[in-house]
C-alpha cells in the first residue's frame, strides 16, 4: 500500500465522521492507516497485506452492523416503553372520565376499576420477581470469596443528634470487614459543629484517628484565604485521608454533595470500593462484607444497596407507617429491580460503589445542573443513574442491613417526601433519557421513593 492509500483513508475518515458513522469508521481507518505504514517490499508481503486489509474491512463491516443493530434496538426500546406508558395513562384517564368500574357497590363505598387492576397487577409482578431475586440472594451465600479488596466508609454528617451519631460510630467500630477505612466529613465548620468532631475522636480513639477543621472545601475558599493556601489545604486533606485509617474533617458548609465529593476526591483511586453512610445510621456488623460479596460475584455490577430499616419506628404513627413503607420499598420494589440489574436508587444510608467507576463521572456528578442551577438534591439517585449510564448493573441485597432515623413529625416528614418526589420526577426522567429506557416496562416509578 502506498501514500495514495493513506490519503484515501484520511478522506474516508473525515467524510464518514461527518456522516455520523463515527467509531466504526475510525476503527476501519486506523487499520487502513496502519497498513499504509507497512510498505510491502515483496510480493508475499503484498499478499499478506491484501489479506489483512480484507480482514480489517470485514471486521469494520461487522462492527458497523453491530452498532446499527444496538442503536435500532435502543430506539425500539424507547418507543415501546413510551407507548406502554402513554397507553396506560390514556386508558386510566378514559376509564376515570366515563366512570368505568369492574366492581362497585350501590353507594360506591367500594369500587374496583382499571387503575386498581393495574396497580394490583403491578404489585403481583413485582412480588414475583422479588421472590426470585431473594432466592438468588440465598444461593449466593454458598459462594466463598476472599475479603482482600480495600474498602473506605464515607459518612456524611450535618448537625446530627449526638445520640444518633454515637450509635452510628459505635456500629462502625463493630464492622467485621478487615482493614476498612473510615472518613467522616462534617458539613459546617462553626463552633456549633465541633461537638460532632469531639464525638468522633471519643468513639474512634483520639490516638487512632486524625481530625482537621478546614476553613474551606474543594470548591470554595475560606475567609482571607489565597489560591495558593487553598491548594495547600486541599493537598493536606488528601494526604491526611490517604495516610490514616480514621479521619474526621470539618469543612465549610456546601451541602451533602459537597461533603461526599470531599471524601471521594481525597480518597482518589486508593481503594477498590467506597461505602456510603449517613450519620444517623446504625450499620449491621456484616453489612460491608455482604455488599462486597455482590460486587465480587459479578464484575459488571457497579453499585449495590442494602436493606434500610427504621430505627425509631415506634416513636409515632408517622414513623411506624414509614417503617411499613420502607419494608415494601426495599424487600419488594428494590428486590424486583435488582432482578433486572437496574435498582433505581442506592440509598444514602447503606450503599457501595466501585471506586474506579466513581472517578469516571465524579466531576459531572458534582456539577449536575437543572435549568441552569446546580442541583442540591438527589445526590444518591444521581450516583446510581451515572453507574447505570456506564452500562453497569445496580443491585440490592437483603443480607446487608442497617437502621436509620425517620421523621416523627408530620411537617418534617412532608418536607422530606416532597424533596424526594421532586428528585424522583426529575432524575427518573433523566435516567430514562440517558439510559435509553434500558429498565423496560417493569420500571413504573413510585413518586414517594426512597
Short mmCIF file of C-alpha atoms in Angstrom, two decimals:
data_model
loop_
_atom_site.label_atom_id
_atom_site.label_comp_id
_atom_site.label_asym_id
_atom_site.label_seq_id
_atom_site.Cartn_x
_atom_site.Cartn_y
_atom_site.Cartn_z
CA UNK A 1 0.00 0.00 0.00
CA UNK A 2 1.35 3.41 -0.92
CA UNK A 3 0.77 7.03 0.09
CA UNK A 4 -2.35 7.21 -2.06
CA UNK A 5 -3.99 4.70 0.29
CA UNK A 6 -3.14 6.87 3.27
CA UNK A 7 -4.77 9.89 1.64
CA UNK A 8 -7.80 7.80 0.72
CA UNK A 9 -8.10 6.57 4.28
CA UNK A 10 -7.88 10.09 5.70
CA UNK A 11 -10.52 11.40 3.27
CA UNK A 12 -12.75 8.42 4.07
CA UNK A 13 -12.36 9.09 7.79
CA UNK A 14 -13.33 12.76 7.50
CA UNK A 15 -16.37 12.02 5.33
CA UNK A 16 -17.69 9.11 7.39
CA UNK A 17 -17.17 11.02 10.62
CA UNK A 18 -19.23 13.91 9.27
CA UNK A 19 -21.93 11.46 8.24
CA UNK A 20 -22.14 10.10 11.78
CA UNK A 21 -20.53 6.69 11.24
CA UNK A 22 -18.09 7.68 13.96
CA UNK A 23 -16.35 4.92 15.89
CA UNK A 24 -16.76 2.17 13.30
CA UNK A 25 -15.19 4.30 10.57
CA UNK A 26 -12.42 5.31 12.92
CA UNK A 27 -11.60 1.68 13.64
CA UNK A 28 -11.50 0.76 9.97
CA UNK A 29 -9.38 3.74 9.02
CA UNK A 30 -6.94 3.13 11.84
CA UNK A 31 -6.40 -0.37 10.42
CA UNK A 32 -6.00 1.06 6.94
CA UNK A 33 -3.51 3.72 8.06
CA UNK A 34 -1.50 1.13 9.93
CA UNK A 35 -1.29 -0.98 6.79
CA UNK A 36 -0.13 2.01 4.79
CA UNK A 37 2.93 2.37 7.06
CA UNK A 38 3.95 -1.19 6.22
CA UNK A 39 5.14 -0.83 2.65
CA UNK A 40 5.33 -4.24 1.02
CA UNK A 41 8.76 -4.86 -0.47
CA UNK A 42 7.94 -8.35 -1.73
CA UNK A 43 5.02 -9.96 -3.47
CA UNK A 44 4.45 -12.20 -0.48
CA UNK A 45 4.14 -9.19 1.80
CA UNK A 46 1.76 -7.61 -0.67
CA UNK A 47 -0.42 -10.71 -0.49
CA UNK A 48 -0.34 -10.70 3.32
CA UNK A 49 -1.14 -7.01 3.37
CA UNK A 50 -4.02 -7.57 0.97
CA UNK A 51 -5.46 -10.34 3.16
CA UNK A 52 -5.06 -8.20 6.25
CA UNK A 53 -6.89 -5.37 4.51
CA UNK A 54 -9.74 -7.70 3.60
CA UNK A 55 -9.96 -8.94 7.21
CA UNK A 56 -9.95 -5.36 8.52
CA UNK A 57 -12.72 -4.39 6.12
CA UNK A 58 -14.78 -7.39 7.21
CA UNK A 59 -14.18 -6.56 10.88
CA UNK A 60 -15.18 -2.95 10.26
CA UNK A 61 -18.33 -4.07 8.48
CA UNK A 62 -19.32 -6.35 11.38
CA UNK A 63 -18.69 -3.65 13.95
CA UNK A 64 -20.72 -1.15 11.97
CA UNK A 65 -23.62 -3.60 11.69
CA UNK A 66 -23.45 -4.28 15.42
CA UNK A 67 -23.54 -0.57 16.21
CA UNK A 68 -26.54 -0.06 13.92
CA UNK A 69 -28.34 -3.03 15.50
CA UNK A 70 -27.73 -1.73 19.03
CA UNK A 71 -28.94 1.72 18.05
CA UNK A 72 -32.04 0.26 16.39
CA UNK A 73 -32.80 -1.89 19.46
CA UNK A 74 -32.44 1.16 21.74
CA UNK A 75 -34.85 3.11 19.55
CA UNK A 76 -37.37 0.26 19.64
CA UNK A 77 -36.97 0.00 23.42
CA UNK A 78 -37.60 3.73 23.88
CA UNK A 79 -40.63 3.64 21.59
CA UNK A 80 -42.02 0.50 23.24
CA UNK A 81 -41.63 1.82 26.78
CA UNK A 82 -43.06 5.22 25.83
CA UNK A 83 -46.06 3.70 24.05
CA UNK A 84 -46.69 1.40 27.01
CA UNK A 85 -46.68 4.31 29.47
CA UNK A 86 -48.86 6.52 27.25
CA UNK A 87 -51.38 3.73 26.67
CA UNK A 88 -51.64 3.11 30.42
CA UNK A 89 -52.18 6.81 31.10
CA UNK A 90 -54.80 7.15 28.35
CA UNK A 91 -56.61 4.01 29.49
CA UNK A 92 -56.74 5.08 33.12
CA UNK A 93 -57.85 8.61 32.19
CA UNK A 94 -60.58 7.34 29.87
CA UNK A 95 -61.88 4.87 32.45
CA UNK A 96 -61.99 7.64 35.07
CA UNK A 97 -63.85 10.05 32.78
CA UNK A 98 -66.52 7.55 31.74
CA UNK A 99 -66.76 6.16 35.28
CA UNK A 100 -65.98 2.58 34.28
CA UNK A 101 -65.64 0.12 37.20
CA UNK A 102 -65.12 -3.64 37.30
CA UNK A 103 -66.80 -3.97 40.69
CA UNK A 104 -68.80 -1.42 42.67
CA UNK A 105 -71.35 -1.22 45.49
CA UNK A 106 -74.58 0.75 45.32
CA UNK A 107 -73.28 3.87 47.02
CA UNK A 108 -69.69 3.46 45.83
CA UNK A 109 -68.46 2.51 49.30
CA UNK A 110 -66.28 0.04 47.45
CA UNK A 111 -65.24 0.06 43.81
CA UNK A 112 -62.54 -1.60 41.76
CA UNK A 113 -61.66 -0.01 38.44
CA UNK A 114 -58.94 -0.07 35.80
CA UNK A 115 -56.44 1.87 37.92
CA UNK A 116 -56.87 -0.56 40.81
CA UNK A 117 -56.46 -3.52 38.45
CA UNK A 118 -53.23 -2.12 37.02
CA UNK A 119 -51.81 -1.44 40.48
CA UNK A 120 -52.74 -4.94 41.62
CA UNK A 121 -51.12 -6.50 38.55
CA UNK A 122 -48.04 -4.33 39.07
CA UNK A 123 -47.76 -5.48 42.70
CA UNK A 124 -48.13 -9.13 41.73
CA UNK A 125 -45.43 -8.87 39.05
CA UNK A 126 -43.10 -7.01 41.42
CA UNK A 127 -43.64 -9.61 44.14
CA UNK A 128 -42.92 -12.46 41.72
CA UNK A 129 -39.56 -11.08 40.59
CA UNK A 130 -38.72 -10.01 44.14
CA UNK A 131 -39.28 -13.60 45.27
CA UNK A 132 -36.96 -14.86 42.53
CA UNK A 133 -34.30 -12.33 43.50
CA UNK A 134 -34.48 -13.30 47.18
CA UNK A 135 -33.92 -16.92 46.17
CA UNK A 136 -30.81 -15.85 44.23
CA UNK A 137 -29.57 -14.00 47.33
CA UNK A 138 -29.83 -17.18 49.41
CA UNK A 139 -27.90 -19.17 46.80
CA UNK A 140 -25.13 -16.56 46.71
CA UNK A 141 -24.48 -17.26 50.41
CA UNK A 142 -22.79 -20.50 49.37
CA UNK A 143 -20.23 -18.71 47.19
CA UNK A 144 -16.96 -18.17 49.12
CA UNK A 145 -14.97 -15.01 48.44
CA UNK A 146 -11.69 -13.57 49.63
CA UNK A 147 -12.00 -10.33 51.60
CA UNK A 148 -8.80 -8.86 50.20
CA UNK A 149 -10.22 -5.77 48.48
CA UNK A 150 -9.78 -2.37 50.15
CA UNK A 151 -12.92 -0.56 51.33
CA UNK A 152 -13.49 3.00 52.58
CA UNK A 153 -16.61 4.05 54.50
CA UNK A 154 -17.67 7.67 53.90
CA UNK A 155 -20.03 9.19 56.50
CA UNK A 156 -21.87 12.44 55.73
CA UNK A 157 -22.78 14.47 58.83
CA UNK A 158 -24.77 17.66 59.33
CA UNK A 159 -25.98 18.98 62.70
CA UNK A 160 -26.62 15.40 63.82
CA UNK A 161 -28.31 14.42 67.06
CA UNK A 162 -25.46 13.41 69.43
CA UNK A 163 -27.16 10.16 70.47
CA UNK A 164 -27.70 9.05 66.86
CA UNK A 165 -24.14 9.98 65.91
CA UNK A 166 -22.74 7.94 68.81
CA UNK A 167 -24.85 4.94 67.80
CA UNK A 168 -23.64 5.31 64.20
CA UNK A 169 -19.95 5.41 65.11
CA UNK A 170 -20.26 2.55 67.60
CA UNK A 171 -21.82 0.43 64.86
CA UNK A 172 -18.95 1.41 62.54
CA UNK A 173 -16.43 0.11 65.09
CA UNK A 174 -18.24 -3.26 65.08
CA UNK A 175 -17.95 -3.76 61.30
CA UNK A 176 -16.38 -7.12 60.51
CA UNK A 177 -14.75 -6.20 57.20
CA UNK A 178 -10.96 -6.26 57.72
CA UNK A 179 -8.98 -3.03 57.38
CA UNK A 180 -11.90 -0.75 56.49
CA UNK A 181 -11.02 2.96 56.30
CA UNK A 182 -13.47 5.43 57.93
CA UNK A 183 -13.90 9.03 56.73
CA UNK A 184 -16.50 11.32 58.32
CA UNK A 185 -16.97 14.72 56.69
CA UNK A 186 -18.99 17.33 58.61
CA UNK A 187 -20.94 19.90 56.60
CA UNK A 188 -20.07 23.02 58.59
CA UNK A 189 -17.05 24.30 60.49
CA UNK A 190 -18.54 26.65 63.06
CA UNK A 191 -18.32 26.32 66.84
CA UNK A 192 -21.79 24.73 66.81
CA UNK A 193 -20.41 21.81 64.77
CA UNK A 194 -17.36 21.00 66.90
CA UNK A 195 -19.31 18.55 69.09
CA UNK A 196 -19.51 16.08 66.18
CA UNK A 197 -15.73 16.03 65.77
CA UNK A 198 -15.37 15.53 69.54
CA UNK A 199 -17.74 12.55 69.44
CA UNK A 200 -15.78 11.06 66.52
CA UNK A 201 -12.49 11.35 68.42
CA UNK A 202 -14.09 9.92 71.56
CA UNK A 203 -15.56 6.86 69.83
CA UNK A 204 -12.84 6.11 67.27
CA UNK A 205 -9.97 6.89 69.65
CA UNK A 206 -8.04 10.17 69.83
CA UNK A 207 -4.73 8.39 69.33
CA UNK A 208 -6.03 6.31 66.41
CA UNK A 209 -7.82 8.99 64.38
CA UNK A 210 -6.93 12.23 62.63
CA UNK A 211 -9.09 15.38 62.65
CA UNK A 212 -8.94 18.60 60.68
CA UNK A 213 -11.00 21.78 60.85
CA UNK A 214 -10.95 23.06 57.30
CA UNK A 215 -11.79 26.72 56.67
CA UNK A 216 -12.82 25.94 53.10
CA UNK A 217 -13.78 22.97 50.91
CA UNK A 218 -12.74 21.70 47.50
CA UNK A 219 -14.81 24.32 45.66
CA UNK A 220 -14.92 27.35 47.97
CA UNK A 221 -12.16 29.22 49.74
CA UNK A 222 -12.30 30.27 53.36
CA UNK A 223 -12.18 33.86 54.64
CA UNK A 224 -8.97 35.69 53.68
CA UNK A 225 -7.64 32.54 52.00
CA UNK A 226 -5.49 32.81 48.87
CA UNK A 227 -5.49 30.40 45.96
CA UNK A 228 -2.10 29.08 46.97
CA UNK A 229 -3.14 28.42 50.58
CA UNK A 230 -6.33 26.78 49.28
CA UNK A 231 -4.30 24.39 47.13
CA UNK A 232 -2.09 23.59 50.10
CA UNK A 233 -5.12 22.86 52.30
CA UNK A 234 -6.57 20.54 49.65
CA UNK A 235 -3.27 18.67 49.47
CA UNK A 236 -3.21 18.42 53.27
CA UNK A 237 -6.73 16.95 53.36
CA UNK A 238 -5.86 14.43 50.67
CA UNK A 239 -2.64 13.38 52.38
CA UNK A 240 -4.39 13.04 55.74
CA UNK A 241 -7.11 10.80 54.26
CA UNK A 242 -4.58 8.60 52.47
CA UNK A 243 -2.27 8.16 55.47
CA UNK A 244 -4.82 7.50 58.25
CA UNK A 245 -7.37 4.77 58.88
CA UNK A 246 -9.91 7.01 60.70
CA UNK A 247 -10.35 10.63 59.63
CA UNK A 248 -12.84 13.38 60.54
CA UNK A 249 -12.96 16.61 58.53
CA UNK A 250 -14.99 19.71 59.33
CA UNK A 251 -15.35 21.89 56.26
CA UNK A 252 -17.12 24.98 55.01
CA UNK A 253 -20.84 24.40 54.50
CA UNK A 254 -21.77 23.33 50.97
CA UNK A 255 -24.48 20.66 51.21
CA UNK A 256 -24.37 16.87 51.23
CA UNK A 257 -22.98 16.61 47.70
CA UNK A 258 -20.01 18.77 48.69
CA UNK A 259 -19.38 16.54 51.70
CA UNK A 260 -19.50 13.37 49.59
CA UNK A 261 -17.26 14.96 46.96
CA UNK A 262 -14.62 15.72 49.59
CA UNK A 263 -14.45 12.08 50.69
CA UNK A 264 -14.42 10.73 47.10
CA UNK A 265 -11.84 13.25 45.88
CA UNK A 266 -9.49 12.83 48.82
CA UNK A 267 -9.58 9.05 48.52
CA UNK A 268 -8.73 9.17 44.83
CA UNK A 269 -8.18 5.69 43.46
CA UNK A 270 -6.53 4.39 46.63
CA UNK A 271 -9.31 1.88 47.45
CA UNK A 272 -11.33 -0.66 45.49
CA UNK A 273 -14.79 0.01 46.90
CA UNK A 274 -16.43 3.04 48.53
CA UNK A 275 -19.28 2.57 51.01
CA UNK A 276 -21.60 5.48 51.83
CA UNK A 277 -23.46 6.07 55.07
CA UNK A 278 -25.43 8.82 56.83
CA UNK A 279 -24.60 9.96 60.36
CA UNK A 280 -27.97 8.81 61.75
CA UNK A 281 -27.50 5.21 60.57
CA UNK A 282 -26.67 2.11 62.62
CA UNK A 283 -24.86 -0.43 60.47
CA UNK A 284 -25.13 -4.18 60.84
CA UNK A 285 -21.66 -5.67 61.54
CA UNK A 286 -21.76 -7.80 58.36
CA UNK A 287 -23.22 -5.16 56.01
CA UNK A 288 -19.92 -4.30 54.29
CA UNK A 289 -18.99 -7.96 53.80
CA UNK A 290 -22.35 -8.75 52.18
CA UNK A 291 -22.14 -5.86 49.73
CA UNK A 292 -18.57 -6.74 48.78
CA UNK A 293 -19.80 -10.27 48.01
CA UNK A 294 -22.26 -8.89 45.45
CA UNK A 295 -19.60 -6.76 43.76
CA UNK A 296 -17.09 -9.61 43.73
CA UNK A 297 -19.52 -12.14 42.22
CA UNK A 298 -20.14 -10.07 39.09
CA UNK A 299 -17.65 -7.56 37.70
CA UNK A 300 -20.44 -5.84 35.74
CA UNK A 301 -22.21 -4.77 38.94
CA UNK A 302 -21.19 -1.18 39.59
CA UNK A 303 -23.11 -0.49 42.79
CA UNK A 304 -25.14 -2.28 45.44
CA UNK A 305 -27.52 -1.19 48.17
CA UNK A 306 -28.74 -2.89 51.31
CA UNK A 307 -31.92 -3.24 53.36
CA UNK A 308 -32.66 0.02 55.20
CA UNK A 309 -34.95 -0.35 58.22
CA UNK A 310 -36.36 2.22 60.64
CA UNK A 311 -34.60 2.78 63.96
CA UNK A 312 -37.36 4.81 65.64
CA UNK A 313 -40.44 3.15 64.16
CA UNK A 314 -42.41 3.18 67.44
CA UNK A 315 -41.89 6.88 68.21
CA UNK A 316 -45.02 8.00 66.35
CA UNK A 317 -47.67 6.73 63.96
CA UNK A 318 -45.83 8.50 61.11
CA UNK A 319 -42.57 6.66 61.81
CA UNK A 320 -44.46 3.35 62.12
CA UNK A 321 -46.17 3.81 58.75
CA UNK A 322 -42.81 4.84 57.30
CA UNK A 323 -41.30 1.55 58.52
CA UNK A 324 -44.02 -0.36 56.63
CA UNK A 325 -43.32 1.72 53.52
CA UNK A 326 -39.58 1.09 53.85
CA UNK A 327 -40.11 -2.67 54.03
CA UNK A 328 -42.16 -2.57 50.85
CA UNK A 329 -39.71 -0.27 49.08
CA UNK A 330 -36.68 -2.46 49.75
CA UNK A 331 -37.87 -6.05 50.02
CA UNK A 332 -40.34 -5.86 47.12
CA UNK A 333 -39.56 -2.91 44.84
CA UNK A 334 -35.78 -2.86 45.01
CA UNK A 335 -35.58 -6.65 45.01
CA UNK A 336 -37.65 -6.67 41.80
CA UNK A 337 -35.45 -4.00 40.21
CA UNK A 338 -32.35 -5.92 41.32
CA UNK A 339 -33.55 -8.99 39.42
CA UNK A 340 -33.12 -6.95 36.21
CA UNK A 341 -29.92 -5.25 37.43
CA UNK A 342 -31.39 -1.74 37.49
CA UNK A 343 -32.05 -0.59 41.06
CA UNK A 344 -33.25 2.99 40.68
CA UNK A 345 -31.60 4.44 43.76
CA UNK A 346 -28.87 3.08 46.03
CA UNK A 347 -29.90 4.77 49.27
CA UNK A 348 -27.56 7.04 51.18
CA UNK A 349 -27.71 5.16 54.49
CA UNK A 350 -26.32 1.94 53.01
CA UNK A 351 -24.65 1.61 49.61
CA UNK A 352 -21.36 0.64 47.99
CA UNK A 353 -19.78 1.53 44.64
CA UNK A 354 -16.76 0.51 42.60
CA UNK A 355 -14.31 3.33 43.20
CA UNK A 356 -12.97 3.09 39.64
CA UNK A 357 -16.44 3.98 38.34
CA UNK A 358 -16.91 6.90 40.73
CA UNK A 359 -13.87 8.62 39.27
CA UNK A 360 -15.24 8.21 35.75
CA UNK A 361 -18.03 10.70 36.50
CA UNK A 362 -17.29 12.42 39.82
CA UNK A 363 -16.94 15.88 38.24
CA UNK A 364 -20.06 15.52 36.09
CA UNK A 365 -21.95 14.21 39.11
CA UNK A 366 -20.91 17.16 41.26
CA UNK A 367 -21.60 19.78 38.56
CA UNK A 368 -25.07 18.46 37.69
CA UNK A 369 -27.42 21.29 36.78
CA UNK A 370 -31.18 21.71 36.40
CA UNK A 371 -32.47 24.70 34.43
CA UNK A 372 -29.11 26.43 34.76
CA UNK A 373 -28.76 25.98 38.52
CA UNK A 374 -26.56 23.45 40.27
CA UNK A 375 -28.55 20.62 41.81
CA UNK A 376 -28.67 20.39 45.60
CA UNK A 377 -30.85 17.27 45.80
CA UNK A 378 -30.87 13.70 44.53
CA UNK A 379 -27.21 13.00 45.26
CA UNK A 380 -27.64 9.24 45.76
CA UNK A 381 -30.09 8.76 42.92
CA UNK A 382 -27.84 10.65 40.52
CA UNK A 383 -24.87 8.48 41.56
CA UNK A 384 -26.97 5.43 40.72
CA UNK A 385 -28.02 6.90 37.38
CA UNK A 386 -24.40 7.56 36.49
CA UNK A 387 -23.44 3.95 37.21
CA UNK A 388 -26.30 2.70 35.02
CA UNK A 389 -25.35 5.10 32.21
CA UNK A 390 -21.91 3.45 32.00
CA UNK A 391 -23.55 0.11 31.26
CA UNK A 392 -23.06 -1.40 34.73
CA UNK A 393 -25.80 -3.04 36.78
CA UNK A 394 -27.01 -1.88 40.19
CA UNK A 395 -28.12 -4.50 42.70
CA UNK A 396 -29.83 -4.91 46.07
CA UNK A 397 -29.04 -7.41 48.79
CA UNK A 398 -31.31 -8.04 51.76
CA UNK A 399 -28.38 -9.66 53.56
CA UNK A 400 -26.81 -6.23 54.16
CA UNK A 401 -28.84 -4.30 56.74
CA UNK A 402 -28.91 -1.04 58.64
CA UNK A 403 -31.22 1.03 60.85
CA UNK A 404 -31.83 4.72 60.19
CA UNK A 405 -33.84 7.54 61.74
CA UNK A 406 -37.01 8.82 60.11
CA UNK A 407 -39.11 11.94 60.85
CA UNK A 408 -41.72 11.54 63.60
CA UNK A 409 -43.49 14.85 62.93
CA UNK A 410 -45.83 15.33 60.01
CA UNK A 411 -44.37 18.59 58.62
CA UNK A 412 -40.79 17.27 58.64
CA UNK A 413 -41.97 14.05 57.00
CA UNK A 414 -43.90 16.04 54.36
CA UNK A 415 -40.83 18.14 53.59
CA UNK A 416 -38.71 15.00 53.20
CA UNK A 417 -41.20 13.31 50.90
CA UNK A 418 -41.69 16.43 48.77
CA UNK A 419 -37.93 16.68 48.26
CA UNK A 420 -37.72 13.01 47.33
CA UNK A 421 -40.69 13.27 44.97
CA UNK A 422 -39.20 16.20 43.03
CA UNK A 423 -35.89 14.35 42.84
CA UNK A 424 -37.68 11.22 41.63
CA UNK A 425 -39.61 13.01 38.88
CA UNK A 426 -36.55 14.80 37.50
CA UNK A 427 -33.87 12.14 37.86
CA UNK A 428 -36.04 9.22 36.77
CA UNK A 429 -36.77 11.11 33.56
CA UNK A 430 -33.06 11.80 33.16
CA UNK A 431 -32.24 8.14 33.70
CA UNK A 432 -34.77 7.21 31.01
CA UNK A 433 -33.15 9.55 28.50
CA UNK A 434 -29.52 8.72 29.38
CA UNK A 435 -30.10 5.01 29.77
CA UNK A 436 -32.23 4.76 26.58
CA UNK A 437 -35.06 3.16 28.52
CA UNK A 438 -32.96 0.13 29.49
CA UNK A 439 -35.16 -0.62 32.50
CA UNK A 440 -38.04 -1.56 30.27
CA UNK A 441 -41.74 -1.61 31.09
CA UNK A 442 -41.31 -3.01 34.62
CA UNK A 443 -39.79 0.19 35.97
CA UNK A 444 -43.02 2.00 36.90
CA UNK A 445 -41.89 4.75 39.23
CA UNK A 446 -43.31 5.39 42.69
CA UNK A 447 -43.16 9.17 43.37
CA UNK A 448 -42.57 8.59 47.09
CA UNK A 449 -39.38 6.69 46.53
CA UNK A 450 -36.52 6.28 49.00
#
